[in-house]
XYZ file of C-alpha atoms in Angstrom:
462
model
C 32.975 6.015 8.852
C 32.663 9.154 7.400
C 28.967 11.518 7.080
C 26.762 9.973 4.763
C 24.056 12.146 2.600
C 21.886 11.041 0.075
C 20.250 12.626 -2.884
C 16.763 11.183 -3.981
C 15.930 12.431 -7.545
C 12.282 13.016 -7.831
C 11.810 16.186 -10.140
C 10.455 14.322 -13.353
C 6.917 14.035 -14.169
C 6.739 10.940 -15.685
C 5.307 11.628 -19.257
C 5.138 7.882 -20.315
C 3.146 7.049 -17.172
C 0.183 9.185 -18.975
C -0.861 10.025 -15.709
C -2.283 13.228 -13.407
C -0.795 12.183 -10.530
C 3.343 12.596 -10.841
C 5.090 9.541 -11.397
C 7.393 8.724 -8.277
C 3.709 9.410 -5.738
C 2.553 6.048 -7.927
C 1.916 3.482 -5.561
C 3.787 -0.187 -5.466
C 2.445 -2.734 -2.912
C 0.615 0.309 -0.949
C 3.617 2.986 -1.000
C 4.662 5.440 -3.626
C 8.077 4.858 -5.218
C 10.021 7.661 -3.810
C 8.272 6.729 0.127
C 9.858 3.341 -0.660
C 13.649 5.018 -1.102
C 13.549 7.171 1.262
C 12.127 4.626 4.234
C 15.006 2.632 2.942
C 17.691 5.153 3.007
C 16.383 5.687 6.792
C 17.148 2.863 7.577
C 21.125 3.359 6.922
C 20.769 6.325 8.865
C 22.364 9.208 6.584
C 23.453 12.675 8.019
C 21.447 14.633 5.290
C 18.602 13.310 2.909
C 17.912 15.984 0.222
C 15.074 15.094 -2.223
C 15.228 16.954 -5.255
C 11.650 17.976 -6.616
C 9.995 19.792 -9.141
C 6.714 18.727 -11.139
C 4.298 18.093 -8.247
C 6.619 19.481 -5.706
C 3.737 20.135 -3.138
C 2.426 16.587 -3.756
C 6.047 15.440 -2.442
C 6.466 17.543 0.240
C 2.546 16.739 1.092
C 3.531 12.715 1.294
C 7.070 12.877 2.646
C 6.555 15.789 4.714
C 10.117 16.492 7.204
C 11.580 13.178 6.885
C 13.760 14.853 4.215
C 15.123 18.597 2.897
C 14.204 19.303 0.044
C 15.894 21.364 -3.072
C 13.485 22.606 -6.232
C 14.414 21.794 -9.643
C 12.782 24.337 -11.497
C 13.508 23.153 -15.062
C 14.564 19.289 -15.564
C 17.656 19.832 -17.336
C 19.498 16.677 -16.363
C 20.652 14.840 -13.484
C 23.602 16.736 -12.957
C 21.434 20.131 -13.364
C 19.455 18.128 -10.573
C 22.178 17.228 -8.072
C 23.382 21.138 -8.670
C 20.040 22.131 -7.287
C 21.535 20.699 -3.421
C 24.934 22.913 -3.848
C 23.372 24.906 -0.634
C 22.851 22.575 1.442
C 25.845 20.168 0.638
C 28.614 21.784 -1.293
C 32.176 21.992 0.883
C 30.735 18.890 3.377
C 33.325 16.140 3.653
C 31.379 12.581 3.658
C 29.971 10.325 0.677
C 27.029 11.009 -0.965
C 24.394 8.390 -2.385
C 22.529 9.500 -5.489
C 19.588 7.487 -6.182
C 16.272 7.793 -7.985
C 12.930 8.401 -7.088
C 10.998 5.737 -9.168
C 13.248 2.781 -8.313
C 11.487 1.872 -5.359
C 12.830 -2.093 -4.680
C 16.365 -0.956 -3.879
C 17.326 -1.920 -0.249
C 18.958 -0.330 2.537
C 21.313 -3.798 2.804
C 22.149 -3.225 -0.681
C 23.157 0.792 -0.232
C 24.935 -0.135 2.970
C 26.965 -2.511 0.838
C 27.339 -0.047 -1.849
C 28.467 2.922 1.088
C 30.665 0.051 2.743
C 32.609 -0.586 -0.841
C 32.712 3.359 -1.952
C 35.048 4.195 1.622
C 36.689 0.738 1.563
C 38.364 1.934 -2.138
C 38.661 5.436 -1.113
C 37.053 6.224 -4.569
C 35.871 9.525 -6.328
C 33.061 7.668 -7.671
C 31.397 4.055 -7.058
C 29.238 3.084 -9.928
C 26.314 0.811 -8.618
C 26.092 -2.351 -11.149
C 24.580 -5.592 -11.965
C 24.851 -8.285 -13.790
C 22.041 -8.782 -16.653
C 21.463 -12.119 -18.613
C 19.846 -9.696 -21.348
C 21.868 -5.988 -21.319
C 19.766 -4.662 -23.963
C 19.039 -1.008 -23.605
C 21.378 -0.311 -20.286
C 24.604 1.359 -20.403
C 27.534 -1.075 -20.351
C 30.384 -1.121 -17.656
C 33.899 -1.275 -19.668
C 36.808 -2.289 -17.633
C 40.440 -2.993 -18.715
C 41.957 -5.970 -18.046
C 42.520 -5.180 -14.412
C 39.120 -4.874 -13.798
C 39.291 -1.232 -13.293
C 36.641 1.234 -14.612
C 37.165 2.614 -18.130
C 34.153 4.375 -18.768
C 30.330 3.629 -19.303
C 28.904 3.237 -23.092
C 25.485 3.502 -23.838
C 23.334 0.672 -25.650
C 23.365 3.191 -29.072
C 27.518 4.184 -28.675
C 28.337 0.850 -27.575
C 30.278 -1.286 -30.149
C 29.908 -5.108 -30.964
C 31.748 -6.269 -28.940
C 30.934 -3.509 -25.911
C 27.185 -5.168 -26.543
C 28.124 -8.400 -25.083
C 29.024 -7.140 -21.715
C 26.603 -8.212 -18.752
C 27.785 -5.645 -15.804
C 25.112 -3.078 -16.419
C 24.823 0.426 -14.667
C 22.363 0.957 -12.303
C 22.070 4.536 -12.530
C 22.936 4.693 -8.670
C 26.096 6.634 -7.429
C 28.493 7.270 -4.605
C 30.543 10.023 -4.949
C 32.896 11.805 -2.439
C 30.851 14.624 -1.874
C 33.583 17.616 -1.482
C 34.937 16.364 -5.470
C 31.646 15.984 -6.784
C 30.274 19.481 -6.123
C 34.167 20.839 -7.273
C 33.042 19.557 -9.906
C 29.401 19.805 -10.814
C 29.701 23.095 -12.691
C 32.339 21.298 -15.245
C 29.525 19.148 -16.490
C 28.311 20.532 -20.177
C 25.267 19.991 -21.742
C 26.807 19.650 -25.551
C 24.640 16.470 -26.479
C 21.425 15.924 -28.583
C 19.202 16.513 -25.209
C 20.877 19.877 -24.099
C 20.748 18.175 -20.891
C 23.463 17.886 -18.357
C 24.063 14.125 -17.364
C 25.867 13.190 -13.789
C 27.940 9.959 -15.817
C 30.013 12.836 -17.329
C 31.795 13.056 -13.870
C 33.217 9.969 -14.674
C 35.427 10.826 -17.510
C 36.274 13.968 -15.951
C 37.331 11.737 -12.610
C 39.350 9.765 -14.946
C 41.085 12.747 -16.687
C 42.092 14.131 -13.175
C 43.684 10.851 -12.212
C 40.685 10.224 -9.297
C 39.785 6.515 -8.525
C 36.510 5.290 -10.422
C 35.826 2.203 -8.576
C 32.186 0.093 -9.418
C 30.547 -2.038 -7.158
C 27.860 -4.986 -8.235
C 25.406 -5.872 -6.501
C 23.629 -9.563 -6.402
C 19.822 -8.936 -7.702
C 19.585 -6.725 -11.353
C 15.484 -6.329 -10.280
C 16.384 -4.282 -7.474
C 17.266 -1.961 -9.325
C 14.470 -1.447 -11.723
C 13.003 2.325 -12.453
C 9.906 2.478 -13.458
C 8.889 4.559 -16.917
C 5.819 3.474 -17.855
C 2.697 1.344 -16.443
C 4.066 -1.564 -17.882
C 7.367 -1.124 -15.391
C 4.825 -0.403 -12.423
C 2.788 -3.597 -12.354
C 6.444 -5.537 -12.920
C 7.820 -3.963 -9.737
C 4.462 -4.363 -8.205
C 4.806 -8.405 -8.581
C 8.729 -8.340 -7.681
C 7.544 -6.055 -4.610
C 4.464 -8.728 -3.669
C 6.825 -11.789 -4.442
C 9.341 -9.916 -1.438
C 6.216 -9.463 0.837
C 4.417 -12.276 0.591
C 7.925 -14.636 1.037
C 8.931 -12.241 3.789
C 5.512 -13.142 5.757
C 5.840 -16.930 5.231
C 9.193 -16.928 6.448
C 7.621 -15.606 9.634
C 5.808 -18.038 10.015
C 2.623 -16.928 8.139
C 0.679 -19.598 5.507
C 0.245 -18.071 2.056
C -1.672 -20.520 0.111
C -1.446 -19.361 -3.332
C 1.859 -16.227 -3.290
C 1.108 -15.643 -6.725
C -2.805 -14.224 -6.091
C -2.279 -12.904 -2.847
C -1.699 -9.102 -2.401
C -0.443 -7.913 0.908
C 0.634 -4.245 0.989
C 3.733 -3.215 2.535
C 3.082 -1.692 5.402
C 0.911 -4.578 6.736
C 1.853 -7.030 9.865
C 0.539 -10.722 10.117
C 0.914 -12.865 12.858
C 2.461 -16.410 12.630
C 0.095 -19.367 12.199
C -2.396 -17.117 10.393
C -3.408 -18.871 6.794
C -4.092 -16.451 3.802
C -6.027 -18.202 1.136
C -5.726 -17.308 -2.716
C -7.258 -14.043 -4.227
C -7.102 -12.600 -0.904
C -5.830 -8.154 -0.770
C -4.721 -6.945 2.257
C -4.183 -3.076 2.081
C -2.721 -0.101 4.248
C -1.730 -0.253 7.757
C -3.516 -3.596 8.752
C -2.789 -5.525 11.815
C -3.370 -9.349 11.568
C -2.961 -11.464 14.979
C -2.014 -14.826 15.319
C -4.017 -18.481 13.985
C -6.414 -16.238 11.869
C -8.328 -17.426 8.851
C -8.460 -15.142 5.748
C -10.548 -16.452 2.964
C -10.640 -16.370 -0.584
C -11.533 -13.470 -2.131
C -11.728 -11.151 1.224
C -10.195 -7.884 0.896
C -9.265 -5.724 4.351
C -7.987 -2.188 4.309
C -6.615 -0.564 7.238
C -8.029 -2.949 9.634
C -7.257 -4.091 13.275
C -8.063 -8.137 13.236
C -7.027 -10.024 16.171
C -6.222 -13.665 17.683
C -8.278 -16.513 16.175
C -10.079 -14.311 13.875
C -12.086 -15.934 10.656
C -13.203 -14.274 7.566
C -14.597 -15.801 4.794
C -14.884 -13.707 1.636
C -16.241 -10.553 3.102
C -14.507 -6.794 2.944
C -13.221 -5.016 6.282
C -11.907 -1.529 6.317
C -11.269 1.097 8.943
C -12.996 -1.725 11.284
C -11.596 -3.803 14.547
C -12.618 -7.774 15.123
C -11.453 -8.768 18.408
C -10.549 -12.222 19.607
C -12.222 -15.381 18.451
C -14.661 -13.206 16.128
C -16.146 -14.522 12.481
C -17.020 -12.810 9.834
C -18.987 -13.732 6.550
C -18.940 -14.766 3.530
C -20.423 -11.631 1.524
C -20.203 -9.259 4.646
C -18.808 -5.867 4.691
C -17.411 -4.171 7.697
C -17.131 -0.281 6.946
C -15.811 2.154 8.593
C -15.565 2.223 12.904
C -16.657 -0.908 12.863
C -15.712 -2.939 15.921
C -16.828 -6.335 16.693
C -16.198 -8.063 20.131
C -14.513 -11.066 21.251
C -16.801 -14.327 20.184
C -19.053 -12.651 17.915
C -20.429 -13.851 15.065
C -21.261 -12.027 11.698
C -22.555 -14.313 9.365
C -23.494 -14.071 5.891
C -24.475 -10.590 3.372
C -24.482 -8.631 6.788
C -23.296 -4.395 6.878
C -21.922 -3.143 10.213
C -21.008 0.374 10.059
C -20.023 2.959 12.738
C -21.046 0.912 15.165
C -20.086 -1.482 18.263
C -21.031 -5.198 18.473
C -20.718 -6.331 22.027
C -18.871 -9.683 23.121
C -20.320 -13.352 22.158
C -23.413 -11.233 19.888
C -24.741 -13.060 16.926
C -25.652 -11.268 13.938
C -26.650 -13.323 11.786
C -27.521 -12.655 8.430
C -28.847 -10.065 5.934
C -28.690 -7.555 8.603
C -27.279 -3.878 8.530
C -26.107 -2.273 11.631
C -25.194 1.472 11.395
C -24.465 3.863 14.707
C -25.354 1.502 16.574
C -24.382 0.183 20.192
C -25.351 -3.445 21.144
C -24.011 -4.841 24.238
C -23.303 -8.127 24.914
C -25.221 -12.263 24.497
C -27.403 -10.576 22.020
C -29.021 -12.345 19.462
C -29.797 -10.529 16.071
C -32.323 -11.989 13.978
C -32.107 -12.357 9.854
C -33.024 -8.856 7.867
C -32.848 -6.652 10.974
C -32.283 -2.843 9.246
C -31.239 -0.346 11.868
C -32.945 2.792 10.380
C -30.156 5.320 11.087
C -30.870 8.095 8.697
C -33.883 10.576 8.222
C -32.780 11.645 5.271
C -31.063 14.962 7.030
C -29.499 12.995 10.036
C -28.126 10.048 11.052
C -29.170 9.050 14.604
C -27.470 6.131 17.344
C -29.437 3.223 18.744
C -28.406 1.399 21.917
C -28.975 -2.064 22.548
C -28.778 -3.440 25.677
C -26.947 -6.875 26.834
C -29.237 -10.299 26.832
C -31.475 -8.869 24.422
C -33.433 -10.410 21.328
C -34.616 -8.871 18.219
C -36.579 -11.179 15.815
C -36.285 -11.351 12.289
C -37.148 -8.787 9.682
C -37.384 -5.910 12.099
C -36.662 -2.396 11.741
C -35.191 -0.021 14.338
C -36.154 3.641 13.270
C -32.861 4.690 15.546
C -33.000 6.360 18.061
C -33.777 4.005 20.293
C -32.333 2.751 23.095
C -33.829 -1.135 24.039
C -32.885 -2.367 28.121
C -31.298 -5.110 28.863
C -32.869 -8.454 28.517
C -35.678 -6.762 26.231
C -37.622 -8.362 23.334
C -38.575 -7.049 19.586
C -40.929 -9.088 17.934
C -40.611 -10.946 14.452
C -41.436 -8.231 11.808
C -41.744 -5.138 13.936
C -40.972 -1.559 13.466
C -39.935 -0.326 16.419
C -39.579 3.765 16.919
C -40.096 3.791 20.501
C -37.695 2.863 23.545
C -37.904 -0.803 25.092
C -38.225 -1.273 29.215
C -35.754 -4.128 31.064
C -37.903 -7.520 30.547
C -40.037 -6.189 28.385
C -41.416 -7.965 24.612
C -42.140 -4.615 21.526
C -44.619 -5.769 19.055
C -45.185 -3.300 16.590
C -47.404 -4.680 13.570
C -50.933 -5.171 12.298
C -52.907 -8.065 13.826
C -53.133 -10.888 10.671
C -56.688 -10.567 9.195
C -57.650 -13.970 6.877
C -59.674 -12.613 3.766
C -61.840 -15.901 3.362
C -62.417 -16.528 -0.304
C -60.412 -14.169 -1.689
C -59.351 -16.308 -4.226
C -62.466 -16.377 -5.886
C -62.425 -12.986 -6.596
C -59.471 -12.959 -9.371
C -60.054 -12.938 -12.788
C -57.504 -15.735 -12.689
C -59.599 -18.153 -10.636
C -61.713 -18.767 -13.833
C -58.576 -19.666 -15.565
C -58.048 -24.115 -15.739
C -54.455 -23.589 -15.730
C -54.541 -21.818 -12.041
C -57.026 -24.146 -10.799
C-alpha cells in the first residue's frame, strides 16, 4: 500500500447558509461538518491530512487544532486554486491523495477505504467517487463508453438529452496519484464564466495524456451529501440521527420512537437502557446500562450511571450515580452529582453541589453549593440561600439529618450529623450533633379578627 494523504476543502464561507459562523464549523448531530471528515479520515489512518482554510481560518484551526496541517487559501478561486494552496507540503510525494470536502460530513471512513482500495487496485491517475441517483437532477453526470471506461463528466446545464438520463452521479470526491496531480495542477485554466479554476479539468487533461481515469461507486448517494444551505443541514442532520440512533439499538439500546429522539454523536449508551420519544441527548454524555430516559428529558454532557431513571427533567454538566431518580420537571445544572439510591423528585434545582448516597430530595427544593451527606431526608420547598447578592457561600449537611419543609438555609452553614431543622425555619446559624433548629415566630391566634373586615358585613361572605 502506498502513503495516503488527504486534502479536506474547507476555505468557503458558506454565503447561502446566511450565517456568522462559517459554514463547515455548523454543527450536525453535535459535531461540525469538517470535525466529522476529518475524525473519519483518522480513522483510515493517512500519512498527511492537509485542511485547506480560508474564511474563518482561526475558527478552524481553533476547533481542529493539530489533528491536521493546514494550508491558507487566501482568495477562493476554485478547487483546483485550493488543492494548489498544499503544493508545499505535498508536491513531488509518491502516494494517493483523497480530496474531499469540508461540508459533506456523512461520508465514512469504510467508504474512503473502499474508494483508496479501488484507486491502487486500477493503478489510476484519477478515481472519480460516484453514486447512483434515482433523481440526477442538478449533479454532474458520469459518461462512459461502452466499456465502461470514463469519458468525461458533463454538468446538469452541458449535459445533452440523452446525457440527462444517466444515474452514476459525481460525488465531488477524488483520488488522484499525488506526484501527476501536482505535475499537473498549474495546467488547470480558469477560462469559464466563474474565472475560477475547477479540479474536474484534470480529467480531460488525464485523458489527453493517455493516463487511466478509472471511477468508483459507492452503495449510499446520501453519504455523500454537501451541505449549501439550512435546508441541506437539517437533511443531513436526520440522515446523521437515523445512523445514530440505529447504531445504538443495534447495541443493544431501546429507542422507542427513532424518529423524535436526538442523540448526538459523540454520546455512549449502555445496552438495556430504554430512550423514550422526544428525548435530546447532547455532547459527550455517558449513559450506563438498564437506565430509564423519559419523554421529553434533555441531558448535555452528563455522566448517568447503572439503573438510572429520569423522567422529563434536564441534566447537564451533572453525575447520577447508581440506582439514582430524577424528576419529572427537575433540572440538574452544572457540578451536580447525585449519589447512589438517591432520589430527586419532582420541580427540584441541584446545582454545584453533592447529594450524598440513599438522600431524598423531594420536591420543590433548590440545592446550590451545597454538601449533604448521606440517609438525609429533604423536606418540600427547602431553598438553600447561597448568594448575598456579592457571594455565593457552601453549606454542609451532615449524614442522618432532617430538614422539614419550607425551610431556608441562609448558607453558610454547616448542620452535624443526625441534626434537626424545623418545618418553616430560617436557619443562619450552625446545628450541634442531635440537636432540633427552630427558627420562627411562636403562632399568635387574633380572636375575632374576622369581625373587623369591611367584608364581614357583606351576606355573600357570611
Amino acid at each position: 500500500m502506498s502513503n495516503r494523504y488527504v486534502i479536506i476543502l474547507a476555505a468557503g464561507k458558506g454565503t447561502r447558509m446566511k450565517s456568522k459562523l462559517y459554514k463547515v464549523l455548523h454543527p450536525v448531530a453535535g459535531r461540525a461538518m469538517v470535525d466529522h471528515v476529518l475524525t473519519q479520515v483518522e480513522k483510515i489512518n493517512p500519512t498527511i491530512v492537509e485542511t485547506v482554510i480560508g474564511s474563518g481560518a482561526e475558527k478552524v484551526r481553533d476547533l481542529l487544532g493539530d489533528r491536521t496541517k493546514y494550508a491558507l487559501q487566501k482568495e477562493q478561486l476554485g478547487t483546483a486554486h485550493a488543492v494548489l494552496q498544499t503544493e508545499d507540503v505535498l508536491a513531488g510525494k509518491a502516494g494517493t491523495t483523497l480530496i474531499i470536502n469540508g461540508d459533506c460530513p456523512l461520508f465514512t471512513a469504510e467508504t474512503f477505504e473502499k474508494l483508496f482500495a479501488y484507486h491502487e487496485e486500477q493503478n489510476a491517475a484519477v478515481t472519480i467517487l460516484t453514486a447512483h441517483a434515482d433523481n440526477p437532477f442538478g449533479y454532474g453526470r458520469m459518461v462512459r463508453d461502452a466499456d465502461g471506461n470514463v469519458v468525461k463528466i458533463v454538468e446538469q446545464k452541458d449535459a445533452s438529452e440523452t446525457e440527462k438520463k444517466i444515474q452514476e452521479i459525481n460525488t465531488g470526491v477524488f483520488c488522484f496519484d499525488n506526484e501527476l496531480l501536482f505535475s499537473n495542477l498549474h495546467n488547470v485554466n480558469n477560462d469559464n464564466a466563474q474565472g475560477e479554476y475547477y479540479l474536474p479539468d484534470l480529467i480531460s487533461m488525464f485523458k489527453d495524456q493517455g493516463k487511466k481515469v478509472a471511477a468508483y461507486q459507492m452503495s449510499d448517494l446520501s453519504e455523500s451529501m454537501g451541505v449549501n444551505d439550512r435546508v441541506a443541514l437539517s437533511h443531513a442532520e436526520k440522515l446523521m440521527q437515523t445512523r445514530i440512533n440505529e447504531a445504538h439499538m443495534r447495541d443493544g439500546v431501546t429507542i422507542i420512537d427513532p424518529d423524535n429522539t436526538y442523540i448526538d454523536v459523540d454520546v455512549k449508551i449502555g445496552n438495556d437502557t430504554v430512550i423514550e420519544p422526544n428525548t435530546k441527548i447532547f455532547g459527550k454524555t455517558t449513559i450506563g446500562s438498564n437506565c430509564l430516559i423519559g419523554s421529553g428529558s434533555r441531558l448535555e454532557d452528563a455522566t448517568i450511571e447503572d439503573n438510572v431513571k429520569i423522567i422529563s427533567s434536564t441534566v447537564e454538566s451533572a453525575i447520577m450515580h447508581t440506582g439514582s431518580d430524577l424528576g419529572p420537571n427537575s433540572h440538574l445544572r452544572p457540578k451536580a452529582e447525585i449519589g447512589k439510591d438517591v432520589h430527586v423528585g419532582n420541580f427540584c434545582e441541584i446545582k454545584n453541589a453533592k447529594i450524598g448516597d440513599r438522600t431524598k430530595v423531594g420536591h420543590l427544593t433548590y440545592v446550590g453549593d451545597a454538601t449533604l451527606g448521606t440517609d438525609i431526608n429533604v423536606g418540600c420547598g427547602v431553598v438553600f440561600v447561597n448568594y448575598d447578592g456579592v457571594k455565593k457561600w457552601h453549606s454542609t449537611i451532615g449524614d442522618h439529618s432532617f430538614i422539614g419543609s419550607n425551610s431556608n438555609i441562609i448558607a453558610p452553614v454547616e448542620m452535624e450529623d443526625h441534626s434537626f431543622i424545623a418545618a418553616g425555619s430560617t436557619i443562619t446559624k450552625d446545628i450541634p450533633k442531635h440537636a432540633m433548629a427552630i427558627a420562627r415566630e411562636r403562632q399568635t391566634n387574633k380572636e375575632d379578627f374576622w369581625n373587623r373586615l369591611p367584608l364581614s358585613k357583606s351576606e355573600d361572605w357570611k
